[in-house]
XYZ file of C-alpha atoms in Angstrom:
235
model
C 18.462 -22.022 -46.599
C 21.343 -24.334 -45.504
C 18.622 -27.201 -45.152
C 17.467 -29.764 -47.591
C 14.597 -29.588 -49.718
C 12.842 -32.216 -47.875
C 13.441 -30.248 -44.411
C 11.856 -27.088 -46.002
C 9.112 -28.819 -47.314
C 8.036 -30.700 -44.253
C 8.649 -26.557 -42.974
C 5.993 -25.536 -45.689
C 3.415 -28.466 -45.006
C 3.348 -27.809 -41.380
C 2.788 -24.526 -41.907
C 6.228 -22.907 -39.666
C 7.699 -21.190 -42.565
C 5.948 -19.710 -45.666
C 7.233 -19.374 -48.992
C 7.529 -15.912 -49.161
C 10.080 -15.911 -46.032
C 11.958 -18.357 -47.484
C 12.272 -16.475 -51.073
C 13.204 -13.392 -48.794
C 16.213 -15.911 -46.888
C 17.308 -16.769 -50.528
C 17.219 -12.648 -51.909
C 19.589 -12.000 -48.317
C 22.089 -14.605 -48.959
C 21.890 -13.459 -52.710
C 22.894 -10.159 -51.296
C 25.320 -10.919 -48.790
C 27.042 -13.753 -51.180
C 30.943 -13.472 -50.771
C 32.005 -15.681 -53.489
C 31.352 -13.707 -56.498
C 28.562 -16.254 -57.229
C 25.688 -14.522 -59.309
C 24.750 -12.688 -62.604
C 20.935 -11.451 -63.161
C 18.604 -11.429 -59.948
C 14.702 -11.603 -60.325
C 13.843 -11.365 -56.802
C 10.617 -9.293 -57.806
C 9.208 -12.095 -60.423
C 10.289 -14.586 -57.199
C 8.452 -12.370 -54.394
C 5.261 -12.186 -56.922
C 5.284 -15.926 -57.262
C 5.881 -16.570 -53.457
C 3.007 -14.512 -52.863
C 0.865 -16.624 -54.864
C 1.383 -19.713 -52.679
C -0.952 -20.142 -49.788
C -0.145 -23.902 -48.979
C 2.198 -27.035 -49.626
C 0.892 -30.114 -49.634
C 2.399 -33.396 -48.636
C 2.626 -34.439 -52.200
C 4.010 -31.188 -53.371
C 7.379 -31.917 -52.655
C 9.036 -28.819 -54.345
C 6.448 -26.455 -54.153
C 7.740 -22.903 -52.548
C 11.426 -23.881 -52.354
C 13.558 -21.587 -54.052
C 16.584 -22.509 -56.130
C 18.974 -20.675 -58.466
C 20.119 -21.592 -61.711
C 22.910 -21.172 -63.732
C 23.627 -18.419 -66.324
C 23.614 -20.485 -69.422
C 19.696 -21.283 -68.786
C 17.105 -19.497 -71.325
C 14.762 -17.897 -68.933
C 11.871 -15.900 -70.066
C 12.542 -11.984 -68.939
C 15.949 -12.543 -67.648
C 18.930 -11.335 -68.974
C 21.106 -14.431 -69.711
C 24.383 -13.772 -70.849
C 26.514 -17.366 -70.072
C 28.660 -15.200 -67.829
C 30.055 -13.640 -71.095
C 30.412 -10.207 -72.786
C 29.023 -10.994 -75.389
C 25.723 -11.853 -74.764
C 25.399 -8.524 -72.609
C 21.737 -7.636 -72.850
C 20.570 -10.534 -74.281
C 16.621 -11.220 -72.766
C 15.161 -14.614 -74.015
C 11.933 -15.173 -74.997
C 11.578 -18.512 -73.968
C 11.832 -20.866 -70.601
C 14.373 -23.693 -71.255
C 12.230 -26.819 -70.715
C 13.881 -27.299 -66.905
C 12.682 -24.483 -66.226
C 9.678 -24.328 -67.131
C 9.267 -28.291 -65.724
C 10.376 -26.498 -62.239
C 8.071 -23.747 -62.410
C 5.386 -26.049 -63.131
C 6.234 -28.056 -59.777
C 6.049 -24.825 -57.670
C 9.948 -23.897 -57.307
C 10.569 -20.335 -57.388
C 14.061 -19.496 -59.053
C 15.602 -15.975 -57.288
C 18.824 -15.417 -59.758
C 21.389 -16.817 -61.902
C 24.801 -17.839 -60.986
C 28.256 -17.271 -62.252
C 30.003 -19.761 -64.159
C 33.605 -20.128 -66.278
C 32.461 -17.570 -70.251
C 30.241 -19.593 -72.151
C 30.781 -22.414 -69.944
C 33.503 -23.046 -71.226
C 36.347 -23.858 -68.400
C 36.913 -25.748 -65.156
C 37.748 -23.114 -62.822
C 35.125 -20.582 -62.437
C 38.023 -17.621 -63.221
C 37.014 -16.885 -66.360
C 33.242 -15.792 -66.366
C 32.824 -11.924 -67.030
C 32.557 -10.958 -63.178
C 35.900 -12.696 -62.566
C 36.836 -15.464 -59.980
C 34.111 -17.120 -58.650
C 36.155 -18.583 -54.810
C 35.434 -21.559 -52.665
C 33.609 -20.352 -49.534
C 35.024 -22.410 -47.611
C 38.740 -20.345 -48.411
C 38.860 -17.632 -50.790
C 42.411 -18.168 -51.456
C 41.110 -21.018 -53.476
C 38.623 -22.042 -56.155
C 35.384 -23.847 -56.359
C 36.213 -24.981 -59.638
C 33.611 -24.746 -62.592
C 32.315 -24.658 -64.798
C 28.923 -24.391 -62.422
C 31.372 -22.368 -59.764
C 28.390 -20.041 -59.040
C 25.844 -22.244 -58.342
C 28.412 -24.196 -56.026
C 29.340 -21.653 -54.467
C 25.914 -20.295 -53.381
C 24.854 -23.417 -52.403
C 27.763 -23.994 -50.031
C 27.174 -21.265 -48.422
C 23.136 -21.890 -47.591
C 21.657 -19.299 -49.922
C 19.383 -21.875 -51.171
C 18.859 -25.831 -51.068
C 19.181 -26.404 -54.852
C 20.946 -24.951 -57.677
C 21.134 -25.776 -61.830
C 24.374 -26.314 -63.001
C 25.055 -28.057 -66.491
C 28.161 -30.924 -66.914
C 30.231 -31.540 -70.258
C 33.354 -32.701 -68.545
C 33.378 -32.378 -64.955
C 31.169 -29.188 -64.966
C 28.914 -29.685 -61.770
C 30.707 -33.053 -60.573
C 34.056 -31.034 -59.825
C 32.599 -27.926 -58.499
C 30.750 -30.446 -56.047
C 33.828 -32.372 -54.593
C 34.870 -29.184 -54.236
C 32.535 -27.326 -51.941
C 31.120 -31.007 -50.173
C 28.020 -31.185 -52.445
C 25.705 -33.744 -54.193
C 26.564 -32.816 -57.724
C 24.114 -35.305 -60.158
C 24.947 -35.377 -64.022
C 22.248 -37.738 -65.415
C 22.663 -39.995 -68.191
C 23.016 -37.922 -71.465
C 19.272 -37.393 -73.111
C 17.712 -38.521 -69.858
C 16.718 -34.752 -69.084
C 15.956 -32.108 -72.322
C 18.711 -29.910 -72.863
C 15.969 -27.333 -74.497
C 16.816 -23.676 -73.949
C 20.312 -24.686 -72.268
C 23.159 -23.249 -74.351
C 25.318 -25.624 -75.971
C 28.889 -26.090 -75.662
C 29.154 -29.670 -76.640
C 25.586 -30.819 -77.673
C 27.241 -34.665 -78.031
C 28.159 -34.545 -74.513
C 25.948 -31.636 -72.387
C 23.532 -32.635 -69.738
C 21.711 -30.988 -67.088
C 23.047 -31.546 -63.930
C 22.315 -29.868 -60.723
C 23.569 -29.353 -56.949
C 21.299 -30.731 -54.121
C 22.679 -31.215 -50.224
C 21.583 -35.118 -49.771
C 20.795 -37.380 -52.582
C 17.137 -37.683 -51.961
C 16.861 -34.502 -53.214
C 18.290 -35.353 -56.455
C 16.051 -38.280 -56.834
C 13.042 -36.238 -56.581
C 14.467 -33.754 -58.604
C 15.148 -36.258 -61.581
C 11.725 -37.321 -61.180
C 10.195 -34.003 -61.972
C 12.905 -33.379 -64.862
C 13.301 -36.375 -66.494
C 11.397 -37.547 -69.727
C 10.824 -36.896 -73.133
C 11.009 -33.682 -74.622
C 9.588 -32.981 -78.246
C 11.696 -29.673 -78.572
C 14.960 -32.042 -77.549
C 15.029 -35.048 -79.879
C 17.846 -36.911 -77.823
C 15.701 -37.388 -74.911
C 14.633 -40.773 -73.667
C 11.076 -41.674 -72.917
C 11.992 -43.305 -70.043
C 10.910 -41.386 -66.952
């Protein structure tokens, strides 16, 4: 899991590594994360969907990777809470349109990470769970408000991870733990099903480990969205 997408992939196409292993790498570093990183797991919806894949094609470039996303994304079945009390319990009914776009292209999502209450901080200390630390030295923080989904990420439980950036959300928490952080331009990606802070200045951003990653992601996210007026129609 501390490999790119693209080195996974090429893994998949070649037939050395199925998804299903790599889902169960993902659910063990999930497991044995030491940064206070995650809120809701769905490793049995991710095993089921592992399962399903038999093989990867060349073209399929995210097809049986597994990434993590985090917990201010509306995901169908999974409690989502924004790392805050009071949204204990809450279940939506509905994929935010990332999501959804990623399941489409094949990527399996295992949990949801920790992040500053209702994204709404720069440290990832505040989310209900409590400090969210820097892998690389607890004694310190990985900043936030995407602090979970950094932190997993640094410490190879999976090769890509949804953050979301106001501020500095996912580009902090990257300088941070030595990470391509990408905040798009604002509209470039829908912002369906992610929950607002600042709807004038939220985007979807994400974590990758080399910026070829990030292009491909953008690629498969980008575009307009009917259910998101502010998106572009450039691709």
């Amino acid at each position: 899991m501390n490999k790119t997408i693209g080195e996974l992939h090429q893994l998949l196409v070649e037939g050395k590594v199925t998804a299903s292993e790599l889902v169960e790498d993902c659910i063990q570093g999930v497991l044995n994360d030491s940064c206070n990183s995650f809120e809701a797991t769905c490793f049995e919806e991710a095993r089921k969907e592992a399962r399903k894949i038999k093989e990867v094609k060349e073209d399929e470039y995210l097809k049986g990777i597994p990434y993590l996303a985090k917990d201010n994304y509306s995901t169908k079945g999974v409690e989502t809470t924004a790392s805050s009390n009071i949204l204990n319990g809450y279940v939506p009914l509905f994929d935010a349109t990332v999501v959804r776009k990623l399941r489409q292209k094949g990527m399996i999502m295992v949990a949801h990470t920790s992040m500053d209450e209702l994204a709404m901080g720069g440290t990832g200390t505040t989310g209900k769970r409590g400090i969210t630390t820097n892998p690389y030295d607890h004694e310190r923080i990985v900043g936030g408000s995407s602090s979970g989904s950094a932190a997993a990420l640094a410490q190879g439980i999976a090769p890509m991870s949804l953050g979301s950036d106001t501020g500095d959300s996912v580009r902090k928490p990257a300088s941070h733990a030595g990470l391509v952080g990408f905040k798009p331009t604002w509209g470039r990606i829908s912002r369906f099903g992610l929950f607002p802070f600042a709807p004038s200045l939220d985007t979807i951003a994400y974590f990758t480990r080399d910026v070829k990653d990030s292009a491909y992601l953008l690629s498969a996210l980008a575009g307009h969205d009917n259910n998101d007026m502010s998106t572009s129609y450039r691709k």
